[in-house]
Coordinates of C-alpha atoms in Angstrom, one line a residue:
M1 CA 27.4 60.2 -46.6
S2 CA 29.1 60.0 -43.2
A3 CA 32.8 59.7 -42.6
R4 CA 32.2 56.1 -41.4
D5 CA 30.4 55.1 -44.7
R6 CA 32.9 56.7 -46.8
L7 CA 35.6 54.7 -45.0
A8 CA 33.7 51.4 -45.4
D9 CA 33.1 52.1 -49.2
G10 CA 36.6 53.1 -49.7
L11 CA 38.0 50.0 -47.9
Y12 CA 35.8 47.7 -49.9
G13 CA 36.6 49.6 -53.1
A14 CA 40.4 49.1 -52.4
G15 CA 39.8 45.5 -51.8
W16 CA 38.2 44.8 -55.1
S17 CA 40.7 47.0 -57.0
T18 CA 43.9 45.9 -55.2
V19 CA 43.7 42.5 -53.7
K20 CA 42.4 40.9 -57.0
K21 CA 45.8 41.9 -58.5
L22 CA 47.8 40.1 -55.9
P23 CA 49.1 36.6 -56.6
E24 CA 47.2 34.0 -54.7
P25 CA 49.7 33.0 -52.2
A26 CA 50.3 36.7 -51.3
A27 CA 46.4 37.2 -50.8
V28 CA 46.2 34.0 -48.7
R29 CA 49.1 35.4 -46.4
L30 CA 47.4 38.8 -46.4
G31 CA 44.0 37.3 -45.4
R32 CA 45.6 35.2 -42.6
T33 CA 47.6 38.3 -41.2
V34 CA 44.6 40.4 -41.0
A35 CA 42.4 37.7 -39.5
D36 CA 45.1 37.1 -36.8
V37 CA 45.3 40.8 -36.0
A38 CA 41.6 41.3 -35.8
W39 CA 41.4 38.1 -33.5
K40 CA 44.1 39.3 -31.1
R41 CA 42.2 42.6 -30.8
R42 CA 39.2 40.7 -29.7
G43 CA 36.5 43.1 -30.8
A44 CA 32.8 42.7 -30.5
G45 CA 32.7 40.6 -33.6
V46 CA 35.2 38.1 -32.4
R47 CA 33.5 37.9 -29.0
R48 CA 30.2 37.3 -30.7
L49 CA 31.7 34.7 -32.8
E50 CA 33.1 32.8 -29.8
S51 CA 29.6 33.1 -28.2
N52 CA 27.9 31.6 -31.1
Y53 CA 30.5 28.8 -31.2
A54 CA 29.8 28.0 -27.6
R55 CA 26.2 27.0 -28.7
V56 CA 27.6 25.0 -31.6
V57 CA 30.3 23.2 -29.4
P58 CA 28.6 22.9 -25.9
G59 CA 31.1 22.3 -23.1
A60 CA 33.9 23.7 -25.1
S61 CA 36.7 25.0 -22.9
P62 CA 37.8 28.7 -23.2
E63 CA 40.9 27.4 -24.9
R64 CA 38.9 25.4 -27.4
L65 CA 36.6 28.5 -28.1
A66 CA 39.5 30.7 -28.6
A67 CA 41.1 28.3 -31.0
L68 CA 37.7 28.1 -32.9
S69 CA 37.3 31.9 -33.1
R70 CA 40.9 32.2 -34.6
A71 CA 40.2 29.6 -37.1
G72 CA 36.8 31.2 -37.7
M73 CA 38.4 34.6 -38.4
R74 CA 41.0 33.0 -40.7
S75 CA 38.1 31.3 -42.6
Y76 CA 36.3 34.6 -42.8
L77 CA 39.0 36.6 -44.2
R78 CA 39.6 33.6 -46.6
Y79 CA 36.0 34.3 -47.7
W80 CA 36.9 38.0 -48.3
M81 CA 40.2 37.3 -50.1
E82 CA 38.6 35.0 -52.5
S83 CA 35.6 37.4 -53.0
F84 CA 38.0 40.4 -53.8
R85 CA 39.8 38.1 -56.4
L86 CA 36.8 36.2 -57.8
P87 CA 36.2 38.6 -60.6
A88 CA 39.9 38.2 -61.8
W89 CA 39.6 34.4 -61.6
S90 CA 39.8 32.5 -64.9
R91 CA 36.9 30.2 -65.8
E92 CA 39.3 27.2 -65.1
R93 CA 40.0 28.5 -61.6
I94 CA 36.3 29.0 -60.8
E95 CA 35.5 25.5 -62.1
D96 CA 38.4 23.9 -60.1
G97 CA 37.6 25.9 -56.8
F98 CA 34.6 24.0 -55.7
A99 CA 33.7 20.3 -55.3
P100 CA 30.2 19.6 -54.2
E101 CA 28.7 16.4 -53.2
D102 CA 25.3 15.0 -54.0
L103 CA 25.0 17.4 -56.8
H104 CA 22.4 15.2 -58.4
H105 CA 19.7 16.8 -56.1
L106 CA 20.1 20.1 -58.0
T107 CA 20.7 18.8 -61.5
D108 CA 17.8 16.4 -61.3
G109 CA 15.6 19.0 -59.8
M110 CA 16.5 21.5 -62.5
A111 CA 15.8 18.7 -65.2
A112 CA 12.2 18.4 -63.7
G113 CA 11.5 21.8 -64.7
K114 CA 9.7 22.9 -61.6
G115 CA 12.3 25.3 -60.2
V116 CA 14.8 24.8 -57.4
I117 CA 15.6 26.8 -54.2
L118 CA 19.1 26.4 -52.8
A119 CA 19.1 27.7 -49.2
L120 CA 22.5 28.2 -47.4
P121 CA 23.7 29.3 -44.0
H122 CA 26.8 31.7 -43.7
L123 CA 29.3 28.9 -44.3
A124 CA 32.6 29.2 -46.2
N125 CA 32.1 31.2 -49.5
W126 CA 28.6 31.0 -51.1
D127 CA 29.7 33.6 -53.6
L128 CA 32.3 31.2 -55.0
A129 CA 29.6 28.3 -55.0
G130 CA 27.3 30.7 -56.9
A131 CA 29.9 31.5 -59.4
W132 CA 30.6 27.7 -59.8
V133 CA 26.9 27.2 -60.7
T134 CA 26.9 29.9 -63.4
T135 CA 30.2 28.9 -64.7
K136 CA 30.6 25.1 -64.4
L137 CA 26.9 24.2 -64.7
G138 CA 25.9 27.2 -66.9
I139 CA 22.7 27.7 -64.8
P140 CA 21.9 31.4 -64.1
F141 CA 20.1 32.2 -60.8
T142 CA 18.4 34.9 -59.0
T143 CA 19.3 35.9 -55.3
V144 CA 18.6 38.5 -52.8
A145 CA 21.0 41.1 -51.2
E146 CA 20.5 43.0 -48.1
R147 CA 20.5 46.9 -48.9
L148 CA 23.8 47.8 -47.2
K149 CA 24.7 51.4 -46.2
P150 CA 26.1 53.4 -47.7
E151 CA 24.2 53.0 -51.1
T152 CA 27.5 53.0 -53.0
L153 CA 28.6 50.0 -51.1
Y154 CA 25.4 48.0 -51.9
D155 CA 25.9 49.0 -55.5
R156 CA 29.4 47.5 -55.3
F157 CA 28.1 44.2 -54.0
V158 CA 25.4 44.1 -56.6
A159 CA 27.8 44.9 -59.4
Y160 CA 30.3 42.2 -58.0
R161 CA 27.6 39.5 -58.0
E162 CA 26.0 40.4 -61.3
G163 CA 29.5 40.3 -62.7
L164 CA 29.6 36.5 -61.5
G165 CA 26.4 35.8 -63.4
M166 CA 23.7 36.3 -60.8
E167 CA 20.6 38.3 -61.0
V168 CA 20.4 40.3 -57.7
L169 CA 17.3 41.7 -56.0
P170 CA 17.2 44.2 -53.2
H171 CA 16.1 42.7 -49.9
S172 CA 13.7 45.5 -49.1
G173 CA 11.2 47.0 -51.2
G174 CA 8.6 44.2 -51.2
S175 CA 8.8 43.1 -54.8
A176 CA 11.6 40.5 -54.4
F177 CA 9.3 37.7 -53.4
G178 CA 7.1 38.1 -56.4
T179 CA 10.1 38.1 -58.8
L180 CA 11.5 35.0 -57.1
A181 CA 8.2 33.3 -57.4
R182 CA 8.1 34.1 -61.2
R183 CA 11.6 32.8 -61.7
L184 CA 10.7 29.5 -60.0
R185 CA 7.5 29.1 -62.1
D186 CA 9.6 29.3 -65.1
G187 CA 11.7 26.6 -63.9
G188 CA 14.6 28.7 -62.8
L189 CA 17.1 28.6 -59.8
V190 CA 16.8 30.7 -56.8
C191 CA 19.8 31.0 -54.2
L192 CA 19.1 32.4 -50.7
V193 CA 21.4 32.7 -47.6
A194 CA 18.8 31.8 -45.0
D195 CA 20.3 31.3 -41.4
R196 CA 19.6 34.7 -40.2
D197 CA 16.3 36.6 -40.2
L198 CA 16.6 40.2 -41.3
S199 CA 12.8 41.1 -41.3
A200 CA 11.6 40.5 -37.7
S201 CA 8.9 38.3 -39.0
G202 CA 10.9 35.1 -39.4
V203 CA 10.0 31.7 -38.2
E204 CA 11.2 30.5 -34.7
V205 CA 13.2 27.4 -34.8
D206 CA 15.3 25.1 -32.4
F207 CA 18.8 25.7 -33.3
F208 CA 21.5 23.9 -31.3
G209 CA 19.1 23.5 -28.4
E210 CA 18.0 27.2 -28.2
T211 CA 15.3 29.4 -30.1
A212 CA 16.5 31.4 -33.2
R213 CA 14.6 33.1 -36.0
M214 CA 15.2 32.1 -39.6
P215 CA 13.5 33.6 -42.9
A216 CA 10.4 32.2 -43.9
G217 CA 10.9 33.0 -47.4
P218 CA 12.4 29.6 -48.9
A219 CA 9.7 27.6 -47.4
L220 CA 6.8 30.1 -48.5
L221 CA 8.3 30.2 -52.1
A222 CA 8.5 26.2 -52.1
Q223 CA 4.8 26.1 -51.1
Q224 CA 3.6 28.8 -53.5
T225 CA 5.4 27.6 -56.6
G226 CA 6.0 23.7 -56.0
A227 CA 9.9 24.2 -56.4
L228 CA 12.2 21.9 -54.7
L229 CA 13.8 23.3 -51.6
L230 CA 17.3 22.1 -51.2
P231 CA 19.6 22.9 -48.2
V232 CA 23.2 23.4 -49.0
T233 CA 26.3 23.5 -46.7
L234 CA 29.8 24.5 -47.5
W235 CA 33.2 24.0 -45.8
Y236 CA 36.8 24.6 -46.4
D237 CA 39.7 22.0 -45.9
D238 CA 43.5 22.5 -46.3
S239 CA 43.4 22.8 -50.0
P240 CA 42.4 25.7 -52.3
V241 CA 39.2 23.8 -53.1
M242 CA 36.0 24.6 -51.2
R243 CA 33.9 21.6 -50.5
G244 CA 30.1 21.4 -50.2
R245 CA 26.9 19.1 -50.0
V246 CA 23.6 19.5 -51.5
H247 CA 21.2 17.9 -48.9
P248 CA 18.0 16.0 -49.9
P249 CA 15.0 17.9 -50.6
V250 CA 12.9 19.5 -47.8
E251 CA 9.4 17.7 -47.8
M252 CA 6.4 19.7 -47.7
P253 CA 3.8 18.6 -45.2
Q254 CA 0.6 17.2 -46.7
T255 CA -1.5 18.7 -44.0
G256 CA -1.6 21.9 -41.8
T257 CA -2.1 25.5 -42.3
R258 CA 0.5 27.6 -44.4
A259 CA 2.0 28.8 -41.3
E260 CA 2.3 25.3 -39.9
K261 CA 3.8 24.1 -43.1
T262 CA 6.3 27.0 -43.1
S263 CA 7.4 26.2 -39.5
V264 CA 7.9 22.5 -40.2
M265 CA 10.0 23.3 -43.5
T266 CA 12.0 26.1 -41.9
Q267 CA 12.9 23.7 -39.0
A268 CA 14.1 21.1 -41.4
L269 CA 16.3 23.8 -43.0
A270 CA 17.7 24.7 -39.6
D271 CA 18.4 21.0 -38.9
A272 CA 20.4 20.7 -42.1
F273 CA 22.3 23.8 -41.5
A274 CA 23.2 22.7 -38.0
T275 CA 24.5 19.4 -39.3
G276 CA 27.0 21.3 -41.7
I277 CA 27.8 23.9 -39.1
A278 CA 28.5 21.2 -36.3
D279 CA 30.8 19.5 -38.5
H280 CA 32.9 22.5 -39.7
P281 CA 32.0 25.3 -37.1
E282 CA 35.0 27.4 -38.0
D283 CA 33.7 27.9 -41.3
W284 CA 30.4 29.5 -40.1
H285 CA 30.9 33.2 -40.2
M286 CA 28.0 34.5 -37.9
L287 CA 29.6 37.5 -36.2
Q288 CA 26.2 38.8 -35.2
R289 CA 23.6 37.9 -32.7
L290 CA 21.4 35.2 -33.8
W291 CA 19.6 33.5 -30.9
L292 CA 16.6 35.3 -29.2
K293 CA 18.2 35.1 -25.8
D294 CA 21.0 37.3 -27.3
L295 CA 19.0 39.9 -29.1
D296 CA 18.5 43.3 -27.7
P297 CA 15.3 44.6 -29.0
A298 CA 16.5 47.8 -30.4
K299 CA 19.1 45.8 -32.5
A300 CA 16.9 42.8 -33.4
P301 CA 16.9 41.7 -37.2
G302 CA 15.0 44.4 -39.2
A303 CA 16.0 47.3 -36.8
S304 CA 19.2 48.0 -38.7
G305 CA 20.6 48.0 -42.3
R306 CA 23.9 46.6 -41.2
G307 CA 25.1 43.2 -40.3
A308 CA 24.9 40.6 -43.1
R309 CA 27.0 40.0 -46.2

């Protein structure tokens, strides 16, 4: 393991072992302090965040983009502070920590017994939303995690999410799709973060007026299994409670090839994601390249094991 990998693993380990023991007000202050320091340093992630926000808020002044990126870093660190502390949260704290709108799309879909796919962008804290689903609703689900480097860091993330009641499959290896399909055919729930393609074989979509690639998996799973495909968007307000919305189901086209149907359904997901991101851009934690115009071929999705949470 390289020195950089050991440092990354050690920092995340310290976060889960130390931050979760802090009183919540102290964790909030720490997250905001770290976010402001990172923002002032204007590293590559902060600059990329501003560049991405420039697509979301066209015509924004440099001052507006700077304010957005500062708020975005604070939101990003809120995600991390919450994630480090989630394993120590009580059942009541988890149940009270999330307030989704239009939940009936999920509960009605599960009651129908055909399986449900929840697809989310990198908004607010999807781990908290997942913990709420397993705790408040009592619904277990299966998800996929990018195989991070070093392997010990990936193992930490898997153990963390499994501790919240999730079944976690590795993104690489080729067997995840088949397992997800089986879970859906059994009437289960699958949750996927789906606004950034990690395979270099994603679907091109129009996203805020420019071309990006998003994963084909959610649409393909819905076609293959008949499961309901529901976009979900999340956001923070000034309270300790995260907000969210379960959007109406993505309709499956009645005609066209598999590829054509996948393209139409993935574009519908992108449109739902864009609605949530435009309403709460500061909660979109996209510190990586996303649009094709920005992608260096050597650093395109699938070329590296790093970059997503």
